[in-house]
Amino acid sequence: MAHEVTILTATELRGLVKLGPPAIDVVERAFAALASGSVIMPPILSMAIPQANGEVDVKTAYIPGFDGFAIKVSPGFFDNPKLGLPSLNGLMILFSAQTGLVEALLLDNGYLTDVRTAAAGAVAARHLAPSTVETAGVIGTGIQARLQIEAAHLVRPFSRVLVWGRDMAKAQACAADIADRLKIEAEAVADPAQALARSQLVVTTTPAEDPVLKAEWLHPGLHITAMGSDQSGKNEIEAAALAAADLYVCDRVSQCELMGELRAALAAGVWRGGTPPELGEIVTGRQTGRTSDDQVTICDLTGTGAQDTAIATHALDAARKVGAGSAIMT
């Protein structure tokens, strides 16, 4: 019996899925589902390929109530720019949650991952940032630096952005892009400590293996979303900062223990706060989030398969509404 599979290209997906309230809401729904305990989400399959300065991650999750489940393959080959190729690419395969048949092949080249990662940052800001944010800071100058700030601005509108990166020219270019996109003031700063001191919301978006954010820079009324540590060797935030914060939250504790900021804090012996709450538990009210604008909060985002299933399902729904994509019979 023939079965139809929808194929969507990166160009089509960029037209169908935008970083906006619908994407943020569907990712928030995935986090809420994680808190229920009903999601089936195996550990991330991660393979390093040092000979090519590359890595491959495979993520998946089944979420009750979603029509499908996605399996995402996400390669990162970091010498590719020298060859004129992008460093990140990949695809998602969406299967029917009822029959297991392939429903769609999403050839997104990492675009959907970019959107769902930024949307997760918006969920963290929505539930953990101070009620009013005037200045946001971003540590890093890549695509996620831009998208994370755009996502945060959707839930906590601010009037100024401070950008720090190791390369000042890249930081200035990133600030110019943010200013043009959001129509707000944005500037590059020479010192990451300055970015933190002047901000109420900060996002770290680097592949750093040594901390770029120090515990001594924390101040009342600060929220930090750390999303760069998604491999066991990465570490953006000084371990002592997690212990010093009033509230530290993981997207998934089991992942953060292995590859997030929590891994480094446990290794350093400074984390003695027991099992931290997960973002989904904050979303659903099972755990208490920020209780005052003076608190210091940190959210550790390692990226979950639940987010991939959520954004892939969202993308296919959007495609079906307008008849986008091509179909093959299998």
mmCIF file of C-alpha atoms in Angstrom:
data_model
loop_
_atom_site.group_PDB
_atom_site.id
_atom_site.type_symbol
_atom_site.label_atom_id
_atom_site.label_comp_id
_atom_site.label_asym_id
_atom_site.label_seq_id
_atom_site.Cartn_x
_atom_site.Cartn_y
_atom_site.Cartn_z
ATOM 1 C CA MET A 1 0.000 0.000 0.000
ATOM 2 C CA ALA A 2 1.484 3.337 -1.091
ATOM 3 C CA HIS A 3 2.274 5.938 1.532
ATOM 4 C CA GLU A 4 2.902 9.644 0.943
ATOM 5 C CA VAL A 5 5.926 11.389 2.464
ATOM 6 C CA THR A 6 6.209 15.184 2.434
ATOM 7 C CA ILE A 7 9.602 16.689 1.629
ATOM 8 C CA LEU A 8 10.325 20.239 2.708
ATOM 9 C CA THR A 9 13.471 22.111 1.752
ATOM 10 C CA ALA A 10 15.312 24.644 3.869
ATOM 11 C CA THR A 11 13.978 27.468 1.689
ATOM 12 C CA GLU A 12 10.405 26.272 2.159
ATOM 13 C CA LEU A 13 10.867 25.837 5.900
ATOM 14 C CA ARG A 14 12.288 29.349 6.279
ATOM 15 C CA GLY A 15 9.089 30.650 4.724
ATOM 16 C CA LEU A 16 6.823 28.498 6.861
ATOM 17 C CA VAL A 17 8.413 28.672 10.312
ATOM 18 C CA LYS A 18 9.363 31.985 11.867
ATOM 19 C CA LEU A 19 10.779 32.856 15.257
ATOM 20 C CA GLY A 20 7.615 34.221 16.826
ATOM 21 C CA PRO A 21 4.903 33.522 19.402
ATOM 22 C CA PRO A 22 3.620 30.313 17.730
ATOM 23 C CA ALA A 23 7.091 28.732 17.727
ATOM 24 C CA ILE A 24 7.762 29.863 21.290
ATOM 25 C CA ASP A 25 4.422 28.515 22.479
ATOM 26 C CA VAL A 26 4.884 25.088 20.886
ATOM 27 C CA VAL A 27 8.344 24.766 22.453
ATOM 28 C CA GLU A 28 6.913 25.854 25.813
ATOM 29 C CA ARG A 29 4.301 23.121 25.417
ATOM 30 C CA ALA A 30 7.125 20.610 24.932
ATOM 31 C CA PHE A 31 8.798 21.745 28.158
ATOM 32 C CA ALA A 32 5.497 21.458 30.010
ATOM 33 C CA ALA A 33 5.126 17.916 28.690
ATOM 34 C CA LEU A 34 8.625 17.060 29.923
ATOM 35 C CA ALA A 35 7.554 18.047 33.435
ATOM 36 C CA SER A 36 4.638 15.620 33.297
ATOM 37 C CA GLY A 37 6.938 12.619 33.151
ATOM 38 C CA SER A 38 5.071 11.178 30.165
ATOM 39 C CA VAL A 39 7.631 12.097 27.506
ATOM 40 C CA ILE A 40 9.892 9.343 26.211
ATOM 41 C CA MET A 41 13.261 10.967 25.520
ATOM 42 C CA PRO A 42 16.383 8.812 25.292
ATOM 43 C CA PRO A 43 19.839 10.232 25.968
ATOM 44 C CA ILE A 44 21.458 12.209 23.179
ATOM 45 C CA LEU A 45 23.564 10.132 20.821
ATOM 46 C CA SER A 46 26.712 12.176 20.320
ATOM 47 C CA MET A 47 29.719 11.290 18.215
ATOM 48 C CA ALA A 48 32.888 13.344 17.919
ATOM 49 C CA ILE A 49 34.972 13.111 14.739
ATOM 50 C CA PRO A 50 38.214 14.825 15.769
ATOM 51 C CA GLN A 51 40.005 14.023 12.503
ATOM 52 C CA ALA A 52 37.593 16.400 10.738
ATOM 53 C CA ASN A 53 37.015 18.767 13.686
ATOM 54 C CA GLY A 54 33.443 17.580 13.614
ATOM 55 C CA GLU A 55 30.654 16.220 15.761
ATOM 56 C CA VAL A 56 27.230 14.682 15.172
ATOM 57 C CA ASP A 57 24.284 14.722 17.577
ATOM 58 C CA VAL A 58 21.113 12.675 17.244
ATOM 59 C CA LYS A 59 18.081 13.671 19.312
ATOM 60 C CA THR A 60 14.508 12.423 19.527
ATOM 61 C CA ALA A 61 11.473 12.360 21.804
ATOM 62 C CA TYR A 62 7.924 11.072 21.836
ATOM 63 C CA ILE A 63 5.459 13.541 23.356
ATOM 64 C CA PRO A 64 1.928 12.294 24.118
ATOM 65 C CA GLY A 65 -0.593 14.497 22.361
ATOM 66 C CA PHE A 66 1.679 15.290 19.424
ATOM 67 C CA ASP A 67 0.779 13.592 16.135
ATOM 68 C CA GLY A 68 4.364 12.700 15.356
ATOM 69 C CA PHE A 69 7.837 12.309 16.766
ATOM 70 C CA ALA A 70 11.027 13.586 15.202
ATOM 71 C CA ILE A 71 14.505 12.158 14.920
ATOM 72 C CA LYS A 72 17.052 14.881 14.270
ATOM 73 C CA VAL A 73 20.543 14.384 12.901
ATOM 74 C CA SER A 74 22.708 17.457 13.501
ATOM 75 C CA PRO A 75 26.310 17.447 12.199
ATOM 76 C CA GLY A 76 28.727 20.244 13.005
ATOM 77 C CA PHE A 77 31.975 20.302 11.006
ATOM 78 C CA PHE A 78 33.806 23.393 12.132
ATOM 79 C CA ASP A 79 36.505 23.597 9.456
ATOM 80 C CA ASN A 80 33.868 23.805 6.723
ATOM 81 C CA PRO A 81 34.008 27.616 6.422
ATOM 82 C CA LYS A 82 37.564 27.230 5.108
ATOM 83 C CA LEU A 83 36.001 25.231 2.263
ATOM 84 C CA GLY A 84 33.258 27.753 1.670
ATOM 85 C CA LEU A 85 30.696 25.480 3.364
ATOM 86 C CA PRO A 86 28.489 26.061 6.422
ATOM 87 C CA SER A 87 29.722 24.516 9.656
ATOM 88 C CA LEU A 88 26.255 23.334 10.705
ATOM 89 C CA ASN A 89 23.629 21.439 8.739
ATOM 90 C CA GLY A 90 21.334 18.487 9.267
ATOM 91 C CA LEU A 91 17.777 17.283 8.873
ATOM 92 C CA MET A 92 14.756 16.053 10.778
ATOM 93 C CA ILE A 93 12.624 13.009 10.017
ATOM 94 C CA LEU A 94 9.072 13.151 11.335
ATOM 95 C CA PHE A 95 7.304 9.854 11.987
ATOM 96 C CA SER A 96 3.657 9.175 12.773
ATOM 97 C CA ALA A 97 3.198 8.592 16.482
ATOM 98 C CA GLN A 98 0.359 6.183 15.638
ATOM 99 C CA THR A 99 1.902 3.994 12.928
ATOM 100 C CA GLY A 100 5.624 4.762 12.921
ATOM 101 C CA LEU A 101 5.492 5.556 9.207
ATOM 102 C CA VAL A 102 7.621 8.407 7.905
ATOM 103 C CA GLU A 103 5.418 11.474 7.497
ATOM 104 C CA ALA A 104 7.942 14.086 6.430
ATOM 105 C CA LEU A 105 11.562 14.711 5.610
ATOM 106 C CA LEU A 106 12.579 18.194 6.750
ATOM 107 C CA LEU A 107 15.785 19.214 4.971
ATOM 108 C CA ASP A 108 16.275 22.273 7.133
ATOM 109 C CA ASN A 109 20.106 22.500 7.209
ATOM 110 C CA GLY A 110 19.849 23.306 10.913
ATOM 111 C CA TYR A 111 17.294 26.110 10.530
ATOM 112 C CA LEU A 112 14.627 24.457 12.678
ATOM 113 C CA THR A 113 17.239 23.769 15.354
ATOM 114 C CA ASP A 114 18.154 27.453 15.314
ATOM 115 C CA VAL A 115 14.503 28.439 15.763
ATOM 116 C CA ARG A 116 13.681 25.939 18.491
ATOM 117 C CA THR A 117 16.873 26.808 20.389
ATOM 118 C CA ALA A 118 16.035 30.503 20.335
ATOM 119 C CA ALA A 119 12.435 29.717 21.269
ATOM 120 C CA ALA A 120 13.691 27.821 24.326
ATOM 121 C CA GLY A 121 15.622 30.926 25.325
ATOM 122 C CA ALA A 122 12.402 32.913 25.067
ATOM 123 C CA VAL A 123 10.612 30.389 27.299
ATOM 124 C CA ALA A 124 13.402 30.760 29.872
ATOM 125 C CA ALA A 125 13.203 34.561 29.717
ATOM 126 C CA ARG A 126 9.415 34.514 29.934
ATOM 127 C CA HIS A 127 9.480 32.565 33.190
ATOM 128 C CA LEU A 128 12.767 33.587 34.806
ATOM 129 C CA ALA A 129 13.798 37.094 33.712
ATOM 130 C CA PRO A 130 12.872 40.153 35.768
ATOM 131 C CA SER A 131 9.467 41.600 34.917
ATOM 132 C CA THR A 132 11.114 44.638 33.326
ATOM 133 C CA VAL A 133 14.268 44.496 31.234
ATOM 134 C CA GLU A 134 15.806 47.690 29.909
ATOM 135 C CA THR A 135 19.150 46.302 28.719
ATOM 136 C CA ALA A 136 20.011 42.840 27.450
ATOM 137 C CA GLY A 137 23.495 41.480 26.937
ATOM 138 C CA VAL A 138 24.747 38.717 24.708
ATOM 139 C CA ILE A 139 28.062 36.900 24.958
ATOM 140 C CA GLY A 140 28.892 35.611 21.487
ATOM 141 C CA THR A 141 28.471 36.902 17.953
ATOM 142 C CA GLY A 142 27.052 34.035 15.884
ATOM 143 C CA ILE A 143 23.577 33.224 14.599
ATOM 144 C CA GLN A 144 22.323 32.230 18.037
ATOM 145 C CA ALA A 145 23.513 35.521 19.510
ATOM 146 C CA ARG A 146 21.210 37.285 17.063
ATOM 147 C CA LEU A 147 18.297 34.856 17.390
ATOM 148 C CA GLN A 148 18.427 34.568 21.179
ATOM 149 C CA ILE A 149 18.223 38.347 21.520
ATOM 150 C CA GLU A 150 15.364 38.492 19.018
ATOM 151 C CA ALA A 151 13.518 35.757 20.919
ATOM 152 C CA ALA A 152 14.076 37.378 24.312
ATOM 153 C CA HIS A 153 12.844 40.702 22.942
ATOM 154 C CA LEU A 154 9.528 39.059 22.052
ATOM 155 C CA VAL A 155 8.813 38.205 25.698
ATOM 156 C CA ARG A 156 10.748 40.939 27.542
ATOM 157 C CA PRO A 157 10.932 43.980 25.234
ATOM 158 C CA PHE A 158 14.085 45.984 25.962
ATOM 159 C CA SER A 159 15.528 49.142 24.469
ATOM 160 C CA ARG A 160 19.256 48.385 24.463
ATOM 161 C CA VAL A 161 21.551 45.454 23.676
ATOM 162 C CA LEU A 162 25.221 45.037 24.570
ATOM 163 C CA VAL A 163 27.282 42.553 22.553
ATOM 164 C CA TRP A 164 30.620 41.059 23.547
ATOM 165 C CA GLY A 165 32.774 38.710 21.519
ATOM 166 C CA ARG A 166 36.441 37.864 21.327
ATOM 167 C CA ASP A 167 36.557 39.504 17.895
ATOM 168 C CA MET A 168 35.466 43.144 18.194
ATOM 169 C CA ALA A 169 34.722 43.408 14.472
ATOM 170 C CA LYS A 170 32.322 40.466 14.704
ATOM 171 C CA ALA A 171 30.754 41.950 17.837
ATOM 172 C CA GLN A 172 30.193 45.241 16.027
ATOM 173 C CA ALA A 173 28.652 43.443 13.047
ATOM 174 C CA CYS A 174 26.374 41.471 15.363
ATOM 175 C CA ALA A 175 25.299 44.651 17.166
ATOM 176 C CA ALA A 176 24.559 46.344 13.833
ATOM 177 C CA ASP A 177 22.425 43.381 12.731
ATOM 178 C CA ILE A 178 20.480 43.405 16.012
ATOM 179 C CA ALA A 179 19.905 47.153 15.845
ATOM 180 C CA ASP A 180 18.648 46.875 12.273
ATOM 181 C CA ARG A 181 16.429 43.867 12.989
ATOM 182 C CA LEU A 182 14.856 45.068 16.232
ATOM 183 C CA LYS A 183 15.066 48.848 15.659
ATOM 184 C CA ILE A 184 16.659 49.394 19.058
ATOM 185 C CA GLU A 185 20.038 50.587 20.299
ATOM 186 C CA ALA A 186 22.800 47.983 20.161
ATOM 187 C CA GLU A 187 26.519 48.349 20.760
ATOM 188 C CA ALA A 188 29.619 46.205 21.013
ATOM 189 C CA VAL A 189 31.506 46.370 24.300
ATOM 190 C CA ALA A 190 35.151 45.531 24.942
ATOM 191 C CA ASP A 191 34.604 43.835 28.297
ATOM 192 C CA PRO A 192 32.131 41.027 29.107
ATOM 193 C CA ALA A 193 31.991 42.216 32.724
ATOM 194 C CA GLN A 194 30.617 45.518 31.455
ATOM 195 C CA ALA A 195 27.939 43.729 29.459
ATOM 196 C CA LEU A 196 26.784 41.914 32.591
ATOM 197 C CA ALA A 197 26.978 44.933 34.867
ATOM 198 C CA ARG A 198 24.683 46.988 32.644
ATOM 199 C CA SER A 199 22.183 44.227 31.788
ATOM 200 C CA GLN A 200 19.195 42.603 33.464
ATOM 201 C CA LEU A 201 19.091 39.702 30.980
ATOM 202 C CA VAL A 202 22.188 38.050 29.488
ATOM 203 C CA VAL A 203 22.471 35.166 27.033
ATOM 204 C CA THR A 204 25.694 33.215 26.524
ATOM 205 C CA THR A 205 25.978 31.703 23.041
ATOM 206 C CA THR A 206 29.584 30.547 22.689
ATOM 207 C CA PRO A 207 31.366 27.200 22.183
ATOM 208 C CA ALA A 208 33.744 28.119 25.031
ATOM 209 C CA GLU A 209 35.582 25.391 26.909
ATOM 210 C CA ASP A 210 36.726 27.823 29.606
ATOM 211 C CA PRO A 211 34.301 30.173 31.406
ATOM 212 C CA VAL A 212 33.605 33.527 29.781
ATOM 213 C CA LEU A 213 31.311 34.648 32.605
ATOM 214 C CA LYS A 214 32.619 35.036 36.161
ATOM 215 C CA ALA A 215 30.697 34.528 39.400
ATOM 216 C CA GLU A 216 31.869 37.892 40.731
ATOM 217 C CA TRP A 217 29.977 39.654 37.913
ATOM 218 C CA LEU A 218 26.563 38.515 39.154
ATOM 219 C CA HIS A 219 24.343 41.264 40.522
ATOM 220 C CA PRO A 220 20.790 41.522 41.885
ATOM 221 C CA GLY A 221 18.103 41.536 39.223
ATOM 222 C CA LEU A 222 20.074 39.509 36.668
ATOM 223 C CA HIS A 223 18.888 36.571 34.597
ATOM 224 C CA ILE A 224 21.322 34.484 32.546
ATOM 225 C CA THR A 225 20.386 31.975 29.874
ATOM 226 C CA ALA A 226 23.367 29.766 29.005
ATOM 227 C CA MET A 227 22.903 27.790 25.805
ATOM 228 C CA GLY A 228 26.411 27.160 24.500
ATOM 229 C CA SER A 229 27.375 24.127 26.597
ATOM 230 C CA ASP A 230 25.924 21.187 24.705
ATOM 231 C CA GLN A 231 28.998 18.922 24.742
ATOM 232 C CA SER A 232 30.906 17.512 27.706
ATOM 233 C CA GLY A 233 33.965 19.668 27.066
ATOM 234 C CA LYS A 234 32.157 22.995 26.931
ATOM 235 C CA ASN A 235 31.773 25.465 29.799
ATOM 236 C CA GLU A 236 30.642 29.101 29.563
ATOM 237 C CA ILE A 237 29.899 30.017 33.185
ATOM 238 C CA GLU A 238 32.247 29.825 36.151
ATOM 239 C CA ALA A 239 31.090 26.965 38.358
ATOM 240 C CA ALA A 240 30.797 29.146 41.451
ATOM 241 C CA ALA A 241 28.149 31.254 39.695
ATOM 242 C CA LEU A 242 25.665 28.375 39.759
ATOM 243 C CA ALA A 243 26.023 28.023 43.514
ATOM 244 C CA ALA A 244 25.857 31.794 44.012
ATOM 245 C CA ALA A 245 22.621 32.247 42.042
ATOM 246 C CA ASP A 246 19.292 32.375 43.865
ATOM 247 C CA LEU A 247 17.806 29.958 41.354
ATOM 248 C CA TYR A 248 19.507 27.621 38.881
ATOM 249 C CA VAL A 249 17.276 25.794 36.377
ATOM 250 C CA CYS A 250 18.050 23.039 33.841
ATOM 251 C CA ASP A 251 16.220 22.208 30.652
ATOM 252 C CA ARG A 252 16.859 18.532 31.518
ATOM 253 C CA VAL A 253 18.847 17.672 34.632
ATOM 254 C CA SER A 254 20.182 14.384 33.252
ATOM 255 C CA GLN A 255 21.606 16.221 30.234
ATOM 256 C CA CYS A 256 23.003 19.167 32.179
ATOM 257 C CA GLU A 257 24.864 16.744 34.467
ATOM 258 C CA LEU A 258 26.654 15.333 31.438
ATOM 259 C CA MET A 259 27.118 18.277 29.075
ATOM 260 C CA GLY A 260 25.721 21.489 30.558
ATOM 261 C CA GLU A 261 27.024 24.022 33.053
ATOM 262 C CA LEU A 262 25.990 21.689 35.877
ATOM 263 C CA ARG A 263 28.615 19.184 34.728
ATOM 264 C CA ALA A 264 31.401 21.687 35.375
ATOM 265 C CA ALA A 265 29.935 22.745 38.734
ATOM 266 C CA LEU A 266 29.688 19.117 39.869
ATOM 267 C CA ALA A 267 33.235 18.409 38.689
ATOM 268 C CA ALA A 268 34.496 21.439 40.620
ATOM 269 C CA GLY A 269 32.663 20.302 43.744
ATOM 270 C CA VAL A 270 30.854 23.615 44.172
ATOM 271 C CA TRP A 271 27.299 22.456 43.469
ATOM 272 C CA ARG A 272 25.628 21.274 46.655
ATOM 273 C CA GLY A 273 22.111 22.436 45.908
ATOM 274 C CA GLY A 274 20.675 18.972 45.285
ATOM 275 C CA THR A 275 18.640 18.301 42.167
ATOM 276 C CA PRO A 276 17.842 21.599 40.437
ATOM 277 C CA PRO A 277 14.393 22.261 39.001
ATOM 278 C CA GLU A 278 13.755 21.817 35.297
ATOM 279 C CA LEU A 279 12.367 24.547 33.053
ATOM 280 C CA GLY A 280 9.210 22.544 32.379
ATOM 281 C CA GLU A 281 8.541 22.345 36.107
ATOM 282 C CA ILE A 282 8.794 26.138 36.309
ATOM 283 C CA VAL A 283 6.467 26.480 33.293
ATOM 284 C CA THR A 284 3.816 24.247 34.856
ATOM 285 C CA GLY A 285 4.157 25.655 38.376
ATOM 286 C CA ARG A 286 5.402 22.384 39.857
ATOM 287 C CA GLN A 287 8.493 24.259 41.022
ATOM 288 C CA THR A 288 8.820 27.888 42.093
ATOM 289 C CA GLY A 289 10.462 30.241 39.622
ATOM 290 C CA ARG A 290 11.607 33.806 40.154
ATOM 291 C CA THR A 291 9.859 35.299 43.183
ATOM 292 C CA SER A 292 11.299 38.826 43.054
ATOM 293 C CA ASP A 293 12.980 41.112 40.548
ATOM 294 C CA ASP A 294 16.083 41.264 42.765
ATOM 295 C CA GLN A 295 16.942 37.592 42.438
ATOM 296 C CA VAL A 296 19.755 36.176 40.309
ATOM 297 C CA THR A 297 18.552 33.347 38.064
ATOM 298 C CA ILE A 298 20.410 31.076 35.644
ATOM 299 C CA CYS A 299 18.883 28.718 33.085
ATOM 300 C CA ASP A 300 21.049 26.009 31.517
ATOM 301 C CA LEU A 301 19.876 24.970 28.033
ATOM 302 C CA THR A 302 21.500 21.910 26.473
ATOM 303 C CA GLY A 303 18.796 21.317 23.847
ATOM 304 C CA THR A 304 16.247 18.519 24.055
ATOM 305 C CA GLY A 305 14.699 16.074 21.649
ATOM 306 C CA ALA A 306 11.303 17.269 22.851
ATOM 307 C CA GLN A 307 12.039 20.661 21.317
ATOM 308 C CA ASP A 308 12.858 18.968 18.002
ATOM 309 C CA THR A 309 9.635 16.979 17.955
ATOM 310 C CA ALA A 310 7.697 20.139 18.798
ATOM 311 C CA ILE A 311 9.217 22.310 16.063
ATOM 312 C CA ALA A 312 9.087 19.546 13.435
ATOM 313 C CA THR A 313 5.392 18.948 14.140
ATOM 314 C CA HIS A 314 4.793 22.694 14.002
ATOM 315 C CA ALA A 315 6.573 22.894 10.639
ATOM 316 C CA LEU A 316 4.576 20.069 9.050
ATOM 317 C CA ASP A 317 1.297 21.531 10.326
ATOM 318 C CA ALA A 318 2.222 24.874 8.761
ATOM 319 C CA ALA A 319 3.122 23.192 5.469
ATOM 320 C CA ARG A 320 -0.124 21.250 5.298
ATOM 321 C CA LYS A 321 -2.174 24.402 5.857
ATOM 322 C CA VAL A 322 -0.798 25.991 2.682
ATOM 323 C CA GLY A 323 -0.041 22.879 0.667
ATOM 324 C CA ALA A 324 3.709 23.468 0.738
ATOM 325 C CA GLY A 325 6.382 20.896 -0.014
ATOM 326 C CA SER A 326 6.635 18.076 -2.490
ATOM 327 C CA ALA A 327 5.407 14.536 -2.015
ATOM 328 C CA ILE A 328 6.860 11.151 -2.853
ATOM 329 C CA MET A 329 5.104 7.809 -2.651
ATOM 330 C CA THR A 330 6.816 4.988 -0.830
#
